GROMACS .gro file of C-alpha atoms in nm:
model
  232
    1MET     CA    1  -1.753   7.378  -1.365
    2ALA     CA    2  -1.413   7.327  -1.050
    3ASP     CA    3  -1.188   7.457  -1.335
    4GLN     CA    4  -1.427   7.703  -1.437
    5ASN     CA    5  -1.434   7.802  -1.091
    6LYS     CA    6  -1.067   7.706  -1.038
    7THR     CA    7  -1.013   8.015  -1.330
    8ASP     CA    8  -1.227   8.246  -1.234
    9ALA     CA    9  -0.981   8.218  -0.829
   10ARG     CA   10  -0.717   8.324  -1.032
   11ILE     CA   11  -0.833   8.592  -1.197
   12ASP     CA   12  -1.002   8.737  -0.913
   13ALA     CA   13  -0.604   8.747  -0.736
   14LEU     CA   14  -0.501   8.779  -1.040
   15LEU     CA   15  -0.664   9.159  -1.056
   16GLU     CA   16  -0.592   9.215  -0.702
   17ARG     CA   17  -0.204   9.348  -0.816
   18LEU     CA   18  -0.311   9.527  -0.993
   19ASP     CA   19  -0.187   9.740  -0.807
   20GLN     CA   20   0.187   9.657  -0.884
   21VAL     CA   21   0.209   9.732  -1.232
   22THR     CA   22   0.262   9.998  -1.428
   23PRO     CA   23  -0.162  10.164  -1.506
   24GLU     CA   24  -0.076  10.112  -1.878
   25LEU     CA   25   0.005   9.718  -1.768
   26GLN     CA   26  -0.299   9.698  -1.545
   27ALA     CA   27  -0.543   9.821  -1.858
   28GLU     CA   28  -0.386   9.538  -2.100
   29VAL     CA   29  -0.523   9.307  -1.731
   30GLU     CA   30  -0.847   9.450  -1.742
   31TRP     CA   31  -0.908   9.501  -2.079
   32LEU     CA   32  -0.764   9.090  -2.108
   33VAL     CA   33  -1.028   8.983  -1.890
   34GLY     CA   34  -1.304   9.146  -1.979
   35ARG     CA   35  -1.334   8.996  -2.357
   36TYR     CA   36  -1.241   8.711  -2.111
   37ARG     CA   37  -1.514   8.699  -1.983
   38ARG     CA   38  -1.771   8.886  -2.265
   39LEU     CA   39  -1.643   8.534  -2.403
   40ASP     CA   40  -1.727   8.329  -2.154
   41ARG     CA   41  -2.082   8.445  -2.129
   42ASN     CA   42  -2.082   8.390  -2.519
   43LEU     CA   43  -2.002   8.020  -2.502
   44ASP     CA   44  -2.265   7.972  -2.218
   45LYS     CA   45  -2.501   8.070  -2.459
   46ILE     CA   46  -2.429   7.900  -2.782
   47SER     CA   47  -2.350   7.590  -2.488
   48ARG     CA   48  -2.695   7.623  -2.389
   49MET     CA   49  -2.872   7.676  -2.769
   50SER     CA   50  -2.663   7.423  -2.826
   51ASP     CA   51  -2.840   7.141  -2.591
   52ARG     CA   52  -3.143   7.292  -2.702
   53MET     CA   53  -3.099   7.258  -3.099
   54GLN     CA   54  -3.026   6.858  -2.956
   55ALA     CA   55  -3.284   6.823  -2.779
   56GLN     CA   56  -3.546   6.959  -3.060
   57ILE     CA   57  -3.352   6.729  -3.307
   58LEU     CA   58  -3.418   6.470  -3.094
   59ASP     CA   59  -3.706   6.558  -3.106
   60LEU     CA   60  -3.853   6.610  -3.483
   61ASN     CA   61  -3.659   6.234  -3.488
   62ASP     CA   62  -3.902   6.052  -3.293
   63GLN     CA   63  -4.234   6.227  -3.426
   64LEU     CA   64  -4.033   6.164  -3.816
   65ARG     CA   65  -3.997   5.782  -3.665
   66ALA     CA   66  -4.375   5.837  -3.530
   67ALA     CA   67  -4.491   5.963  -3.848
   68SER     CA   68  -4.283   5.720  -4.104
   69ILE     CA   69  -4.496   5.393  -3.898
   70THR     CA   70  -4.832   5.530  -3.836
   71ASP     CA   71  -5.146   5.503  -4.124
   72PRO     CA   72  -5.186   5.881  -4.163
   73LEU     CA   73  -5.584   5.875  -4.253
   74THR     CA   74  -5.681   5.570  -3.960
   75GLY     CA   75  -5.421   5.664  -3.682
   76MET     CA   76  -5.266   5.340  -3.644
   77ALA     CA   77  -5.012   5.127  -3.694
   78ASN     CA   78  -4.920   5.133  -4.106
   79ARG     CA   79  -4.759   4.799  -4.261
   80ARG     CA   80  -4.433   4.951  -4.194
   81GLY     CA   81  -4.482   4.949  -3.790
   82ALA     CA   82  -4.648   4.640  -3.794
   83HIS     CA   83  -4.323   4.408  -3.950
   84ASP     CA   84  -4.148   4.622  -3.655
   85ALA     CA   85  -4.431   4.517  -3.343
   86LEU     CA   86  -4.431   4.159  -3.503
   87ILE     CA   87  -3.959   4.105  -3.517
   88ALA     CA   88  -4.021   4.228  -3.131
   89GLU     CA   89  -4.270   3.942  -3.106
   90THR     CA   90  -4.090   3.737  -3.232
   91ARG     CA   91  -3.803   3.776  -3.026
   92ALA     CA   92  -4.017   3.809  -2.689
   93TYR     CA   93  -4.173   3.490  -2.755
   94LEU     CA   94  -3.832   3.355  -2.864
   95GLU     CA   95  -3.670   3.494  -2.528
   96ALA     CA   96  -3.936   3.427  -2.412
   97ASP     CA   97  -4.202   3.132  -2.498
   98LEU     CA   98  -4.430   3.387  -2.516
   99PRO     CA   99  -4.729   3.242  -2.733
  100PHE     CA  100  -4.950   3.492  -2.974
  101CYS     CA  101  -5.113   3.541  -3.265
  102VAL     CA  102  -5.220   3.729  -3.547
  103ALA     CA  103  -5.478   3.794  -3.760
  104LEU     CA  104  -5.642   4.016  -4.086
  105PHE     CA  105  -5.906   4.145  -4.104
  106ASP     CA  106  -6.037   4.242  -4.491
  107ILE     CA  107  -6.347   4.455  -4.576
  108ASP     CA  108  -6.624   4.383  -4.740
  109HIS     CA  109  -6.734   4.476  -5.048
  110PHE     CA  110  -6.613   4.792  -4.993
  111LYS     CA  111  -6.480   4.873  -5.388
  112ALA     CA  112  -6.870   4.942  -5.378
  113VAL     CA  113  -6.888   5.185  -5.092
  114ASN     CA  114  -6.573   5.363  -5.258
  115ASP     CA  115  -6.804   5.292  -5.621
  116THR     CA  116  -7.173   5.382  -5.472
  117HIS     CA  117  -7.075   5.668  -5.225
  118GLY     CA  118  -6.728   5.801  -5.284
  119HIS     CA  119  -6.378   5.805  -5.185
  120ASP     CA  120  -6.435   6.094  -4.876
  121VAL     CA  121  -6.753   5.801  -4.783
  122GLY     CA  122  -6.557   5.548  -4.855
  123ASP     CA  123  -6.291   5.708  -4.577
  124GLU     CA  124  -6.519   5.793  -4.277
  125VAL     CA  125  -6.542   5.350  -4.274
  126LEU     CA  126  -6.234   5.287  -4.272
  127VAL     CA  127  -6.177   5.548  -3.971
  128ASP     CA  128  -6.476   5.393  -3.828
  129PHE     CA  129  -6.372   5.055  -3.872
  130ALA     CA  130  -5.998   5.104  -3.776
  131ALA     CA  131  -6.159   5.291  -3.426
  132ARG     CA  132  -6.414   4.970  -3.326
  133LEU     CA  133  -6.109   4.712  -3.472
  134SER     CA  134  -5.899   4.953  -3.210
  135GLY     CA  135  -6.159   4.968  -2.860
  136ALA     CA  136  -6.269   4.557  -2.866
  137MET     CA  137  -5.866   4.474  -2.868
  138ARG     CA  138  -5.682   4.456  -2.585
  139ASP     CA  139  -5.455   4.722  -2.468
  140ARG     CA  140  -5.173   4.571  -2.554
  141ASP     CA  141  -5.311   4.411  -2.883
  142MET     CA  142  -5.124   4.622  -3.146
  143ILE     CA  143  -5.365   4.740  -3.539
  144ALA     CA  144  -5.220   4.802  -3.856
  145ARG     CA  145  -5.345   4.936  -4.135
  146TRP     CA  146  -5.211   4.615  -4.393
  147GLY     CA  147  -5.264   4.813  -4.636
  148GLY     CA  148  -5.611   4.907  -4.910
  149GLU     CA  149  -5.971   4.790  -4.659
  150GLU     CA  150  -5.691   4.472  -4.497
  151PHE     CA  151  -5.566   4.437  -4.138
  152LEU     CA  152  -5.416   4.314  -3.912
  153VAL     CA  153  -5.412   4.263  -3.490
  154LEU     CA  154  -5.122   4.157  -3.335
  155MET     CA  155  -5.249   3.998  -3.028
  156PRO     CA  156  -4.897   3.896  -2.710
  157GLU     CA  157  -4.899   3.666  -2.497
  158THR     CA  158  -5.232   3.490  -2.649
  159GLY     CA  159  -5.352   3.106  -2.778
  160MET     CA  160  -5.626   3.075  -3.052
  161ASP     CA  161  -5.895   2.969  -2.772
  162ASP     CA  162  -5.873   3.325  -2.599
  163ALA     CA  163  -5.869   3.523  -3.006
  164SER     CA  164  -6.113   3.357  -3.142
  165ILE     CA  165  -6.310   3.522  -2.900
  166LEU     CA  166  -6.259   3.874  -2.973
  167LEU     CA  167  -6.263   3.801  -3.377
  168GLU     CA  168  -6.634   3.689  -3.350
  169GLY     CA  169  -6.688   4.011  -3.049
  170PHE     CA  170  -6.558   4.179  -3.326
  171LEU     CA  171  -6.749   4.012  -3.616
  172GLU     CA  172  -7.113   4.043  -3.407
  173MET     CA  173  -7.105   4.428  -3.285
  174LEU     CA  174  -7.001   4.525  -3.697
  175ARG     CA  175  -7.313   4.368  -3.785
  176ALA     CA  176  -7.474   4.475  -3.515
  177ARG     CA  177  -7.395   4.861  -3.534
  178PRO     CA  178  -7.371   5.064  -3.880
  179ILE     CA  179  -7.131   5.281  -3.973
  180LYS     CA  180  -7.262   5.623  -3.950
  181THR     CA  181  -7.200   5.805  -4.272
  182ALA     CA  182  -7.193   6.089  -4.433
  183ASN     CA  183  -7.474   5.965  -4.642
  184GLY     CA  184  -7.600   5.776  -4.443
  185PRO     CA  185  -7.597   5.463  -4.247
  186LEU     CA  186  -7.416   5.138  -4.357
  187ARG     CA  187  -7.392   4.772  -4.262
  188ILE     CA  188  -7.081   4.694  -4.265
  189THR     CA  189  -6.952   4.304  -4.183
  190ALA     CA  190  -6.600   4.154  -4.236
  191SER     CA  191  -6.364   3.936  -4.279
  192ALA     CA  192  -6.088   3.757  -4.107
  193GLY     CA  193  -5.818   3.528  -4.096
  194LEU     CA  194  -5.698   3.407  -3.768
  195CYS     CA  195  -5.392   3.205  -3.693
  196ARG     CA  196  -5.080   3.166  -3.464
  197TYR     CA  197  -4.691   3.236  -3.470
  198ILE     CA  198  -4.507   2.784  -3.506
  199PRO     CA  199  -4.150   2.904  -3.401
  200SER     CA  200  -4.024   2.578  -3.514
  201ASP     CA  201  -4.178   2.562  -3.858
  202GLU     CA  202  -4.189   2.967  -3.951
  203GLY     CA  203  -4.091   3.291  -3.949
  204TYR     CA  204  -4.309   3.592  -3.857
  205ASP     CA  205  -4.402   3.647  -4.226
  206ARG     CA  206  -4.503   3.292  -4.295
  207THR     CA  207  -4.709   3.296  -3.947
  208VAL     CA  208  -4.921   3.669  -4.176
  209TYR     CA  209  -4.957   3.408  -4.525
  210ARG     CA  210  -5.099   3.161  -4.334
  211ALA     CA  211  -5.352   3.413  -4.207
  212ASP     CA  212  -5.460   3.573  -4.541
  213GLN     CA  213  -5.500   3.170  -4.697
  214ALA     CA  214  -5.726   3.191  -4.343
  215LEU     CA  215  -5.895   3.512  -4.468
  216TYR     CA  216  -5.938   3.432  -4.879
  217ALA     CA  217  -6.065   3.115  -4.754
  218ALA     CA  218  -6.313   3.332  -4.569
  219LYS     CA  219  -6.387   3.576  -4.839
  220THR     CA  220  -6.461   3.215  -5.051
  221ALA     CA  221  -6.690   3.070  -4.841
  222GLY     CA  222  -6.915   3.380  -4.803
  223ARG     CA  223  -6.792   3.642  -4.580
  224ASP     CA  224  -6.858   3.833  -4.286
  225ARG     CA  225  -6.666   3.540  -4.064
  226TRP     CA  226  -6.321   3.390  -4.006
  227VAL     CA  227  -6.179   3.101  -4.065
  228MET     CA  228  -5.897   2.975  -3.837
  229ALA     CA  229  -5.592   2.869  -3.995
  230GLU     CA  230  -5.425   2.508  -4.104
  231GLU     CA  231  -5.121   2.439  -3.891
  232SER     CA  232  -4.993   2.123  -4.104
   0.00000   0.00000   0.00000
């Protein structure tokens, strides 16, 4: 801006001295000055357009990033989003010694829902389940659709005692309130596996694996329950 002001001042000074030159030279200088100012205005317009385009590109990149880590059906994080959150939480533990727990939920007999009522009703169940799970957890917890009818919950700064209270409260609520669907209310239950991150022994992928093993144990034991992962 300072350089532009200096240039404008020099042009003004030049125009003031035009009466000292021939009419032909005076006309040529005035034409050149006019051309310069038109070009300057055009460059200013291009600069503003470039700024707007850059802002739009950044906004589009943000939207694409959000879409890449979001499940389109439930609006929760998807598996990729869950991995990103798990990596960040693992780093937070290593830097600040903040504990965290991971739970995996699986809707019981979900295949029977699809087979009996159709996939549209199955989608309604998934959306309602995800919304209920999100409502039962805390603001700082991250809920992700892990795949199919499985959901992962990441609970930062949480020990097993607090995490188990959250899981039991959600499963009780799920039992008590049928899910409303186009085919009428459906009673849905879920099974879950819970574990805490153990930094000395594992990466976050091992934590998820242990939660999955605990989930399998819950389903094997009769479903509609949660099981705590072994830590040996």
